[in-house]
């Protein structure tokens, strides 16, 4: 087929293929791409480093993290919050001092206006037919008018910004910082996160004789601690809080929920002690996981 046949521009219909190609070439419009299996995290990988976990820990929402990575994240967030709080307190002190200065300047202006009015008052009676009285009245009226004009000019100059000076334009006003929240949030769920809430997870390897390097090279690495079924992204699984072992949801529904006892430690379980593990998709549309990635770009509007 010729190039003209592949890119036919003589048709009366603007096809979907032509629209997608023009959108990608123009740099405008939202781009959406369907994700494949290679772009999906495995169930035993950290949500931050995206690598298989050496020392896995789980949040109460079911997200798996490498212990070192999530502790570094929490410490980084705490230092960032401390910096933001320090900047907020500095701004608060500056605004407080600025308000005190403004109140002092207003009191000073009031006192000066009062002094000016007092100085303009003449104690002896004025004869309107003499030249001295006329000159005094002219001086008083002129001073009052000049003072009013000066105050009006000063007020107008203080109210109107200087558009030719970059630091005095209306856009140059400093933005006020909001008081930062002291709560560290989970990077995946956005819920509050504490070190004490992290749960240690123990995966049961498929072959205990293999070392870590040999285990990571295999596709099927771990099994259910009770039924020995192979675990993967296509198998719903959960973590038991007392022992930290990973079991399938089928095992939870058919065996564990009958007596609510941890099969590893024998401890009594509650509903909150069974935490479903958040896993990635399988690459198939039927897995129920959103497999589209979108990139929002500028939109041309007429």
PDB file of C-alpha atoms in Angstrom:
ATOM      1  CA  UNK A   1       0.000   0.000   0.000  1.00  0.00           C
ATOM      2  CA  UNK A   2       1.330   3.453  -0.878  1.00  0.00           C
ATOM      3  CA  UNK A   3       1.945   6.231   1.616  1.00  0.00           C
ATOM      4  CA  UNK A   4      -1.014   8.156   0.198  1.00  0.00           C
ATOM      5  CA  UNK A   5      -3.241   5.184   0.933  1.00  0.00           C
ATOM      6  CA  UNK A   6      -2.047   4.999   4.563  1.00  0.00           C
ATOM      7  CA  UNK A   7      -2.516   8.723   5.152  1.00  0.00           C
ATOM      8  CA  UNK A   8      -5.463   9.517   2.956  1.00  0.00           C
ATOM      9  CA  UNK A   9      -6.485  13.164   3.331  1.00  0.00           C
ATOM     10  CA  UNK A  10      -9.113  13.248   0.596  1.00  0.00           C
ATOM     11  CA  UNK A  11     -11.796  11.549   2.717  1.00  0.00           C
ATOM     12  CA  UNK A  12     -14.796  13.503   3.985  1.00  0.00           C
ATOM     13  CA  UNK A  13     -14.584  11.861   7.443  1.00  0.00           C
ATOM     14  CA  UNK A  14     -11.959  12.795  10.065  1.00  0.00           C
ATOM     15  CA  UNK A  15     -11.147   9.302  11.290  1.00  0.00           C
ATOM     16  CA  UNK A  16     -10.268   8.279  14.821  1.00  0.00           C
ATOM     17  CA  UNK A  17      -6.770   7.204  13.738  1.00  0.00           C
ATOM     18  CA  UNK A  18      -6.090  10.588  12.119  1.00  0.00           C
ATOM     19  CA  UNK A  19      -7.351  12.399  15.203  1.00  0.00           C
ATOM     20  CA  UNK A  20      -5.109  10.366  17.539  1.00  0.00           C
ATOM     21  CA  UNK A  21      -2.092  10.886  15.277  1.00  0.00           C
ATOM     22  CA  UNK A  22      -2.662  14.648  15.012  1.00  0.00           C
ATOM     23  CA  UNK A  23      -3.183  14.939  18.775  1.00  0.00           C
ATOM     24  CA  UNK A  24       0.101  13.151  19.485  1.00  0.00           C
ATOM     25  CA  UNK A  25       1.981  15.298  16.949  1.00  0.00           C
ATOM     26  CA  UNK A  26       0.525  18.641  18.084  1.00  0.00           C
ATOM     27  CA  UNK A  27       1.444  18.382  21.775  1.00  0.00           C
ATOM     28  CA  UNK A  28      -2.090  19.365  22.852  1.00  0.00           C
ATOM     29  CA  UNK A  29      -4.944  17.356  24.334  1.00  0.00           C
ATOM     30  CA  UNK A  30      -5.031  14.556  26.902  1.00  0.00           C
ATOM     31  CA  UNK A  31      -3.107  11.412  25.993  1.00  0.00           C
ATOM     32  CA  UNK A  32      -4.264   8.008  27.264  1.00  0.00           C
ATOM     33  CA  UNK A  33      -2.254   4.785  27.017  1.00  0.00           C
ATOM     34  CA  UNK A  34      -3.319   1.279  27.969  1.00  0.00           C
ATOM     35  CA  UNK A  35      -0.928  -0.314  30.434  1.00  0.00           C
ATOM     36  CA  UNK A  36       0.473  -3.771  29.857  1.00  0.00           C
ATOM     37  CA  UNK A  37       1.657  -6.390  32.326  1.00  0.00           C
ATOM     38  CA  UNK A  38       5.183  -4.952  32.355  1.00  0.00           C
ATOM     39  CA  UNK A  39       3.874  -1.655  33.758  1.00  0.00           C
ATOM     40  CA  UNK A  40       2.097  -3.298  36.731  1.00  0.00           C
ATOM     41  CA  UNK A  41       3.699  -3.880  40.149  1.00  0.00           C
ATOM     42  CA  UNK A  42       3.942  -7.400  41.503  1.00  0.00           C
ATOM     43  CA  UNK A  43       2.054  -8.179  44.708  1.00  0.00           C
ATOM     44  CA  UNK A  44       5.269  -8.611  46.757  1.00  0.00           C
ATOM     45  CA  UNK A  45       6.931  -5.374  45.594  1.00  0.00           C
ATOM     46  CA  UNK A  46       7.263  -2.141  47.552  1.00  0.00           C
ATOM     47  CA  UNK A  47       4.874   0.667  46.577  1.00  0.00           C
ATOM     48  CA  UNK A  48       7.728   3.199  46.795  1.00  0.00           C
ATOM     49  CA  UNK A  49      10.775   1.440  45.352  1.00  0.00           C
ATOM     50  CA  UNK A  50       8.753  -0.960  43.107  1.00  0.00           C
ATOM     51  CA  UNK A  51      11.283  -3.675  43.949  1.00  0.00           C
ATOM     52  CA  UNK A  52      10.730  -7.004  45.757  1.00  0.00           C
ATOM     53  CA  UNK A  53      10.723  -6.417  49.513  1.00  0.00           C
ATOM     54  CA  UNK A  54      13.517  -7.683  51.764  1.00  0.00           C
ATOM     55  CA  UNK A  55      11.834  -6.639  55.027  1.00  0.00           C
ATOM     56  CA  UNK A  56       8.172  -6.036  54.069  1.00  0.00           C
ATOM     57  CA  UNK A  57       5.747  -4.101  56.254  1.00  0.00           C
ATOM     58  CA  UNK A  58       2.045  -3.454  55.698  1.00  0.00           C
ATOM     59  CA  UNK A  59      -0.174  -0.478  56.501  1.00  0.00           C
ATOM     60  CA  UNK A  60      -3.689  -0.858  57.876  1.00  0.00           C
ATOM     61  CA  UNK A  61      -5.023  -0.073  54.384  1.00  0.00           C
ATOM     62  CA  UNK A  62      -3.197  -3.072  52.883  1.00  0.00           C
ATOM     63  CA  UNK A  63      -0.316  -1.333  51.067  1.00  0.00           C
ATOM     64  CA  UNK A  64       3.041  -3.120  51.127  1.00  0.00           C
ATOM     65  CA  UNK A  65       6.303  -1.229  51.676  1.00  0.00           C
ATOM     66  CA  UNK A  66       9.953  -1.933  52.215  1.00  0.00           C
ATOM     67  CA  UNK A  67      10.626  -1.082  55.869  1.00  0.00           C
ATOM     68  CA  UNK A  68      13.691   1.044  55.099  1.00  0.00           C
ATOM     69  CA  UNK A  69      11.913   2.969  52.322  1.00  0.00           C
ATOM     70  CA  UNK A  70       8.776   3.789  54.328  1.00  0.00           C
ATOM     71  CA  UNK A  71      10.793   4.846  57.410  1.00  0.00           C
ATOM     72  CA  UNK A  72      12.887   7.174  55.235  1.00  0.00           C
ATOM     73  CA  UNK A  73       9.678   8.573  53.768  1.00  0.00           C
ATOM     74  CA  UNK A  74       8.182   9.225  57.227  1.00  0.00           C
ATOM     75  CA  UNK A  75      11.363  10.954  58.449  1.00  0.00           C
ATOM     76  CA  UNK A  76      11.536  13.076  55.292  1.00  0.00           C
ATOM     77  CA  UNK A  77       7.898  14.102  55.705  1.00  0.00           C
ATOM     78  CA  UNK A  78       8.478  15.040  59.362  1.00  0.00           C
ATOM     79  CA  UNK A  79      11.479  17.244  58.504  1.00  0.00           C
ATOM     80  CA  UNK A  80       9.507  18.851  55.681  1.00  0.00           C
ATOM     81  CA  UNK A  81       6.590  19.551  58.040  1.00  0.00           C
ATOM     82  CA  UNK A  82       9.015  21.058  60.589  1.00  0.00           C
ATOM     83  CA  UNK A  83      10.462  23.401  57.914  1.00  0.00           C
ATOM     84  CA  UNK A  84       6.982  24.492  56.818  1.00  0.00           C
ATOM     85  CA  UNK A  85       5.921  25.075  60.432  1.00  0.00           C
ATOM     86  CA  UNK A  86       9.049  27.165  61.062  1.00  0.00           C
ATOM     87  CA  UNK A  87       8.308  29.314  57.995  1.00  0.00           C
ATOM     88  CA  UNK A  88       4.683  29.687  59.095  1.00  0.00           C
ATOM     89  CA  UNK A  89       5.709  30.814  62.612  1.00  0.00           C
ATOM     90  CA  UNK A  90       8.154  33.318  61.101  1.00  0.00           C
ATOM     91  CA  UNK A  91       5.400  34.733  58.890  1.00  0.00           C
ATOM     92  CA  UNK A  92       3.053  34.880  61.889  1.00  0.00           C
ATOM     93  CA  UNK A  93       5.587  36.898  63.917  1.00  0.00           C
ATOM     94  CA  UNK A  94       6.212  39.233  60.970  1.00  0.00           C
ATOM     95  CA  UNK A  95       2.483  39.879  60.514  1.00  0.00           C
ATOM     96  CA  UNK A  96       2.092  40.505  64.251  1.00  0.00           C
ATOM     97  CA  UNK A  97       4.947  43.037  64.312  1.00  0.00           C
ATOM     98  CA  UNK A  98       3.603  44.663  61.140  1.00  0.00           C
ATOM     99  CA  UNK A  99       0.187  45.051  62.771  1.00  0.00           C
ATOM    100  CA  UNK A 100       1.775  46.628  65.857  1.00  0.00           C
ATOM    101  CA  UNK A 101       3.741  49.063  63.664  1.00  0.00           C
ATOM    102  CA  UNK A 102       0.583  50.008  61.778  1.00  0.00           C
ATOM    103  CA  UNK A 103      -1.292  50.691  65.014  1.00  0.00           C
ATOM    104  CA  UNK A 104       1.621  52.824  66.297  1.00  0.00           C
ATOM    105  CA  UNK A 105       1.793  54.774  63.027  1.00  0.00           C
ATOM    106  CA  UNK A 106      -1.965  55.433  63.175  1.00  0.00           C
ATOM    107  CA  UNK A 107      -1.646  56.776  66.726  1.00  0.00           C
ATOM    108  CA  UNK A 108       1.277  58.982  65.656  1.00  0.00           C
ATOM    109  CA  UNK A 109      -0.703  60.389  62.724  1.00  0.00           C
ATOM    110  CA  UNK A 110      -3.640  61.134  65.045  1.00  0.00           C
ATOM    111  CA  UNK A 111      -1.351  62.996  67.458  1.00  0.00           C
ATOM    112  CA  UNK A 112       0.250  65.029  64.660  1.00  0.00           C
ATOM    113  CA  UNK A 113      -3.155  66.011  63.257  1.00  0.00           C
ATOM    114  CA  UNK A 114      -4.257  67.083  66.741  1.00  0.00           C
ATOM    115  CA  UNK A 115      -1.099  69.195  67.202  1.00  0.00           C
ATOM    116  CA  UNK A 116      -1.620  70.820  63.812  1.00  0.00           C
ATOM    117  CA  UNK A 117      -5.196  71.728  64.666  1.00  0.00           C
ATOM    118  CA  UNK A 118      -4.116  73.160  68.025  1.00  0.00           C
ATOM    119  CA  UNK A 119      -1.408  75.302  66.407  1.00  0.00           C
ATOM    120  CA  UNK A 120      -3.923  76.741  63.935  1.00  0.00           C
ATOM    121  CA  UNK A 121      -6.139  78.073  66.760  1.00  0.00           C
ATOM    122  CA  UNK A 122      -5.575  81.856  67.485  1.00  0.00           C
ATOM    123  CA  UNK A 123      -6.079  82.908  71.101  1.00  0.00           C
ATOM    124  CA  UNK A 124      -6.678  86.700  70.617  1.00  0.00           C
ATOM    125  CA  UNK A 125      -9.807  88.009  68.813  1.00  0.00           C
ATOM    126  CA  UNK A 126      -9.354  88.795  65.125  1.00  0.00           C
ATOM    127  CA  UNK A 127     -10.507  92.050  63.519  1.00  0.00           C
ATOM    128  CA  UNK A 128     -11.561  91.133  60.010  1.00  0.00           C
ATOM    129  CA  UNK A 129     -10.929  94.684  58.737  1.00  0.00           C
ATOM    130  CA  UNK A 130      -7.187  94.759  59.544  1.00  0.00           C
ATOM    131  CA  UNK A 131      -4.444  93.494  57.270  1.00  0.00           C
ATOM    132  CA  UNK A 132      -2.879  91.276  59.951  1.00  0.00           C
ATOM    133  CA  UNK A 133      -6.087  89.344  60.487  1.00  0.00           C
ATOM    134  CA  UNK A 134      -6.508  88.794  56.767  1.00  0.00           C
ATOM    135  CA  UNK A 135      -2.983  87.501  56.491  1.00  0.00           C
ATOM    136  CA  UNK A 136      -3.503  85.198  59.507  1.00  0.00           C
ATOM    137  CA  UNK A 137      -6.747  83.867  58.065  1.00  0.00           C
ATOM    138  CA  UNK A 138      -5.103  83.346  54.688  1.00  0.00           C
ATOM    139  CA  UNK A 139      -2.232  81.506  56.357  1.00  0.00           C
ATOM    140  CA  UNK A 140      -4.569  79.318  58.402  1.00  0.00           C
ATOM    141  CA  UNK A 141      -6.788  78.524  55.406  1.00  0.00           C
ATOM    142  CA  UNK A 142      -3.778  77.915  53.212  1.00  0.00           C
ATOM    143  CA  UNK A 143      -2.118  75.660  55.759  1.00  0.00           C
ATOM    144  CA  UNK A 144      -5.319  73.697  56.291  1.00  0.00           C
ATOM    145  CA  UNK A 145      -5.879  73.325  52.559  1.00  0.00           C
ATOM    146  CA  UNK A 146      -2.266  72.366  51.977  1.00  0.00           C
ATOM    147  CA  UNK A 147      -2.390  69.873  54.847  1.00  0.00           C
ATOM    148  CA  UNK A 148      -5.606  68.371  53.494  1.00  0.00           C
ATOM    149  CA  UNK A 149      -4.102  68.175  50.015  1.00  0.00           C
ATOM    150  CA  UNK A 150      -0.934  66.628  51.440  1.00  0.00           C
ATOM    151  CA  UNK A 151      -2.894  64.056  53.405  1.00  0.00           C
ATOM    152  CA  UNK A 152      -5.031  63.318  50.340  1.00  0.00           C
ATOM    153  CA  UNK A 153      -1.940  62.926  48.175  1.00  0.00           C
ATOM    154  CA  UNK A 154      -0.231  60.738  50.765  1.00  0.00           C
ATOM    155  CA  UNK A 155      -3.336  58.559  51.133  1.00  0.00           C
ATOM    156  CA  UNK A 156      -3.714  58.274  47.371  1.00  0.00           C
ATOM    157  CA  UNK A 157      -0.029  57.495  46.948  1.00  0.00           C
ATOM    158  CA  UNK A 158      -0.229  54.828  49.654  1.00  0.00           C
ATOM    159  CA  UNK A 159      -3.378  53.340  48.125  1.00  0.00           C
ATOM    160  CA  UNK A 160      -2.214  53.247  44.504  1.00  0.00           C
ATOM    161  CA  UNK A 161       0.656  50.864  43.687  1.00  0.00           C
ATOM    162  CA  UNK A 162       3.534  51.820  41.410  1.00  0.00           C
ATOM    163  CA  UNK A 163       3.120  49.749  38.260  1.00  0.00           C
ATOM    164  CA  UNK A 164       6.565  50.718  36.922  1.00  0.00           C
ATOM    165  CA  UNK A 165       8.396  49.249  39.937  1.00  0.00           C
ATOM    166  CA  UNK A 166       8.314  45.443  39.899  1.00  0.00           C
ATOM    167  CA  UNK A 167       8.375  45.061  43.694  1.00  0.00           C
ATOM    168  CA  UNK A 168       5.405  47.450  44.176  1.00  0.00           C
ATOM    169  CA  UNK A 169       2.997  45.951  41.653  1.00  0.00           C
ATOM    170  CA  UNK A 170      -0.174  44.240  42.934  1.00  0.00           C
ATOM    171  CA  UNK A 171       1.193  40.844  41.863  1.00  0.00           C
ATOM    172  CA  UNK A 172       4.314  41.328  44.006  1.00  0.00           C
ATOM    173  CA  UNK A 173       2.442  40.858  47.291  1.00  0.00           C
ATOM    174  CA  UNK A 174       3.848  37.933  49.266  1.00  0.00           C
ATOM    175  CA  UNK A 175       1.605  34.895  49.371  1.00  0.00           C
ATOM    176  CA  UNK A 176       0.480  33.955  52.863  1.00  0.00           C
ATOM    177  CA  UNK A 177       1.462  30.483  54.022  1.00  0.00           C
ATOM    178  CA  UNK A 178      -1.219  28.233  55.450  1.00  0.00           C
ATOM    179  CA  UNK A 179      -0.653  26.378  58.686  1.00  0.00           C
ATOM    180  CA  UNK A 180       0.758  22.957  57.698  1.00  0.00           C
ATOM    181  CA  UNK A 181      -0.723  19.755  59.002  1.00  0.00           C
ATOM    182  CA  UNK A 182       1.506  17.803  61.380  1.00  0.00           C
ATOM    183  CA  UNK A 183       0.091  14.443  60.267  1.00  0.00           C
ATOM    184  CA  UNK A 184       2.196  12.195  58.001  1.00  0.00           C
ATOM    185  CA  UNK A 185       0.041  10.703  55.240  1.00  0.00           C
ATOM    186  CA  UNK A 186       0.408   7.400  53.418  1.00  0.00           C
ATOM    187  CA  UNK A 187       1.763   8.000  49.887  1.00  0.00           C
ATOM    188  CA  UNK A 188      -0.757   5.558  48.385  1.00  0.00           C
ATOM    189  CA  UNK A 189      -4.007   5.908  50.362  1.00  0.00           C
ATOM    190  CA  UNK A 190      -3.568   9.447  51.743  1.00  0.00           C
ATOM    191  CA  UNK A 191      -4.608   8.268  55.233  1.00  0.00           C
ATOM    192  CA  UNK A 192      -2.653   9.125  58.422  1.00  0.00           C
ATOM    193  CA  UNK A 193       0.438   6.939  58.821  1.00  0.00           C
ATOM    194  CA  UNK A 194       2.411   6.119  61.981  1.00  0.00           C
ATOM    195  CA  UNK A 195       5.449   3.914  62.546  1.00  0.00           C
ATOM    196  CA  UNK A 196       3.619   2.005  65.275  1.00  0.00           C
ATOM    197  CA  UNK A 197       0.824   1.044  62.839  1.00  0.00           C
ATOM    198  CA  UNK A 198       3.158  -0.807  60.439  1.00  0.00           C
ATOM    199  CA  UNK A 199       2.723  -4.600  60.464  1.00  0.00           C
ATOM    200  CA  UNK A 200       5.615  -6.939  59.679  1.00  0.00           C
ATOM    201  CA  UNK A 201       4.803  -9.392  56.865  1.00  0.00           C
ATOM    202  CA  UNK A 202       6.211 -12.913  56.515  1.00  0.00           C
ATOM    203  CA  UNK A 203       5.937 -14.495  53.074  1.00  0.00           C
ATOM    204  CA  UNK A 204       6.153 -18.289  52.814  1.00  0.00           C
ATOM    205  CA  UNK A 205       8.641 -19.167  50.009  1.00  0.00           C
ATOM    206  CA  UNK A 206       7.745 -21.813  47.472  1.00  0.00           C
ATOM    207  CA  UNK A 207      11.093 -23.561  47.950  1.00  0.00           C
ATOM    208  CA  UNK A 208      12.758 -22.821  51.315  1.00  0.00           C
ATOM    209  CA  UNK A 209      16.080 -24.221  50.087  1.00  0.00           C
ATOM    210  CA  UNK A 210      16.526 -21.395  47.540  1.00  0.00           C
ATOM    211  CA  UNK A 211      18.400 -18.229  48.469  1.00  0.00           C
ATOM    212  CA  UNK A 212      16.990 -14.739  47.849  1.00  0.00           C
ATOM    213  CA  UNK A 213      18.636 -14.197  44.446  1.00  0.00           C
ATOM    214  CA  UNK A 214      17.443 -17.527  43.085  1.00  0.00           C
ATOM    215  CA  UNK A 215      13.980 -16.920  44.540  1.00  0.00           C
ATOM    216  CA  UNK A 216      13.592 -13.515  42.853  1.00  0.00           C
ATOM    217  CA  UNK A 217      14.424 -14.949  39.430  1.00  0.00           C
ATOM    218  CA  UNK A 218      11.372 -17.208  39.583  1.00  0.00           C
ATOM    219  CA  UNK A 219       7.895 -16.030  38.617  1.00  0.00           C
ATOM    220  CA  UNK A 220       6.164 -18.081  41.341  1.00  0.00           C
ATOM    221  CA  UNK A 221       7.979 -17.122  44.524  1.00  0.00           C
ATOM    222  CA  UNK A 222       5.594 -17.440  47.460  1.00  0.00           C
ATOM    223  CA  UNK A 223       2.717 -19.674  48.558  1.00  0.00           C
ATOM    224  CA  UNK A 224      -0.140 -19.465  51.055  1.00  0.00           C
ATOM    225  CA  UNK A 225       1.006 -20.312  54.578  1.00  0.00           C
ATOM    226  CA  UNK A 226      -1.961 -22.675  55.131  1.00  0.00           C
ATOM    227  CA  UNK A 227      -3.092 -24.173  51.818  1.00  0.00           C
ATOM    228  CA  UNK A 228       0.279 -23.841  49.977  1.00  0.00           C
ATOM    229  CA  UNK A 229      -1.446 -22.334  46.940  1.00  0.00           C
ATOM    230  CA  UNK A 230       0.799 -20.217  44.734  1.00  0.00           C
ATOM    231  CA  UNK A 231       0.395 -16.460  45.288  1.00  0.00           C
ATOM    232  CA  UNK A 232       0.326 -13.876  42.512  1.00  0.00           C
ATOM    233  CA  UNK A 233      -1.420 -10.768  41.251  1.00  0.00           C
ATOM    234  CA  UNK A 234      -4.368 -12.868  40.106  1.00  0.00           C
ATOM    235  CA  UNK A 235      -4.878 -14.428  43.563  1.00  0.00           C
ATOM    236  CA  UNK A 236      -6.608 -12.294  46.226  1.00  0.00           C
ATOM    237  CA  UNK A 237      -4.736 -12.630  49.499  1.00  0.00           C
ATOM    238  CA  UNK A 238      -4.703 -11.186  53.022  1.00  0.00           C
ATOM    239  CA  UNK A 239      -2.298 -10.692  55.926  1.00  0.00           C
ATOM    240  CA  UNK A 240      -3.068 -11.896  59.466  1.00  0.00           C
ATOM    241  CA  UNK A 241      -2.021  -9.204  61.956  1.00  0.00           C
ATOM    242  CA  UNK A 242      -0.837 -11.411  64.916  1.00  0.00           C
ATOM    243  CA  UNK A 243       1.512 -13.644  62.915  1.00  0.00           C
ATOM    244  CA  UNK A 244       2.047 -11.513  59.776  1.00  0.00           C
ATOM    245  CA  UNK A 245       1.648 -14.503  57.430  1.00  0.00           C
ATOM    246  CA  UNK A 246       0.082 -14.170  53.983  1.00  0.00           C
ATOM    247  CA  UNK A 247      -2.871 -16.406  53.138  1.00  0.00           C
ATOM    248  CA  UNK A 248      -5.333 -16.487  50.260  1.00  0.00           C
ATOM    249  CA  UNK A 249      -8.794 -14.947  50.633  1.00  0.00           C
ATOM    250  CA  UNK A 250     -10.255 -18.345  49.790  1.00  0.00           C
ATOM    251  CA  UNK A 251      -8.478 -19.779  52.844  1.00  0.00           C
ATOM    252  CA  UNK A 252      -9.804 -16.892  54.962  1.00  0.00           C
ATOM    253  CA  UNK A 253     -13.404 -17.426  53.839  1.00  0.00           C
ATOM    254  CA  UNK A 254     -13.434 -21.231  54.057  1.00  0.00           C
ATOM    255  CA  UNK A 255     -11.157 -21.960  57.030  1.00  0.00           C
ATOM    256  CA  UNK A 256     -10.124 -18.992  59.161  1.00  0.00           C
ATOM    257  CA  UNK A 257     -13.465 -17.151  59.433  1.00  0.00           C
ATOM    258  CA  UNK A 258     -15.171 -20.231  60.882  1.00  0.00           C
ATOM    259  CA  UNK A 259     -13.388 -20.083  64.254  1.00  0.00           C
ATOM    260  CA  UNK A 260     -11.446 -16.754  63.865  1.00  0.00           C
ATOM    261  CA  UNK A 261      -8.178 -18.203  65.164  1.00  0.00           C
ATOM    262  CA  UNK A 262      -4.737 -17.524  63.688  1.00  0.00           C
ATOM    263  CA  UNK A 263      -3.518 -20.924  62.363  1.00  0.00           C
ATOM    264  CA  UNK A 264       0.145 -20.023  63.036  1.00  0.00           C
ATOM    265  CA  UNK A 265       0.024 -18.608  66.578  1.00  0.00           C
ATOM    266  CA  UNK A 266      -3.398 -19.718  67.834  1.00  0.00           C
ATOM    267  CA  UNK A 267      -4.402 -16.165  68.789  1.00  0.00           C
ATOM    268  CA  UNK A 268      -8.008 -15.067  68.603  1.00  0.00           C
ATOM    269  CA  UNK A 269      -8.674 -12.897  65.539  1.00  0.00           C
ATOM    270  CA  UNK A 270     -10.960  -9.923  64.978  1.00  0.00           C
ATOM    271  CA  UNK A 271     -12.271  -8.614  61.686  1.00  0.00           C
ATOM    272  CA  UNK A 272      -9.694  -5.785  61.666  1.00  0.00           C
ATOM    273  CA  UNK A 273      -6.874  -8.351  62.093  1.00  0.00           C
ATOM    274  CA  UNK A 274      -7.527  -9.709  58.583  1.00  0.00           C
ATOM    275  CA  UNK A 275      -6.081  -7.099  56.195  1.00  0.00           C
ATOM    276  CA  UNK A 276      -6.599  -7.601  52.439  1.00  0.00           C
ATOM    277  CA  UNK A 277      -3.348  -7.102  50.548  1.00  0.00           C
ATOM    278  CA  UNK A 278      -3.511  -4.440  47.831  1.00  0.00           C
ATOM    279  CA  UNK A 279      -2.087  -6.044  44.701  1.00  0.00           C
ATOM    280  CA  UNK A 280      -1.496  -4.907  41.132  1.00  0.00           C
ATOM    281  CA  UNK A 281      -3.408  -5.966  38.034  1.00  0.00           C
ATOM    282  CA  UNK A 282      -2.735  -8.956  35.837  1.00  0.00           C
ATOM    283  CA  UNK A 283      -2.582  -7.170  32.484  1.00  0.00           C
ATOM    284  CA  UNK A 284      -6.037  -8.450  31.497  1.00  0.00           C
ATOM    285  CA  UNK A 285      -9.067  -6.170  31.356  1.00  0.00           C
ATOM    286  CA  UNK A 286     -11.141  -8.632  33.365  1.00  0.00           C
ATOM    287  CA  UNK A 287      -8.986  -8.215  36.502  1.00  0.00           C
ATOM    288  CA  UNK A 288     -11.005  -5.113  37.452  1.00  0.00           C
ATOM    289  CA  UNK A 289      -7.928  -2.847  37.758  1.00  0.00           C
ATOM    290  CA  UNK A 290      -7.729   0.423  35.844  1.00  0.00           C
ATOM    291  CA  UNK A 291      -5.217  -0.245  33.074  1.00  0.00           C
ATOM    292  CA  UNK A 292      -5.154   3.234  31.518  1.00  0.00           C
ATOM    293  CA  UNK A 293      -2.591   5.950  32.120  1.00  0.00           C
ATOM    294  CA  UNK A 294      -3.574   9.525  31.256  1.00  0.00           C
ATOM    295  CA  UNK A 295      -1.390  12.585  30.684  1.00  0.00           C
ATOM    296  CA  UNK A 296      -3.153  15.958  30.837  1.00  0.00           C
ATOM    297  CA  UNK A 297      -1.699  18.471  28.387  1.00  0.00           C
ATOM    298  CA  UNK A 298      -2.780  21.982  27.278  1.00  0.00           C
ATOM    299  CA  UNK A 299      -5.998  22.158  25.262  1.00  0.00           C
ATOM    300  CA  UNK A 300      -6.484  24.522  22.330  1.00  0.00           C
ATOM    301  CA  UNK A 301      -9.778  26.394  22.506  1.00  0.00           C
ATOM    302  CA  UNK A 302     -11.218  28.669  19.855  1.00  0.00           C
TER     303      UNK A 302
END
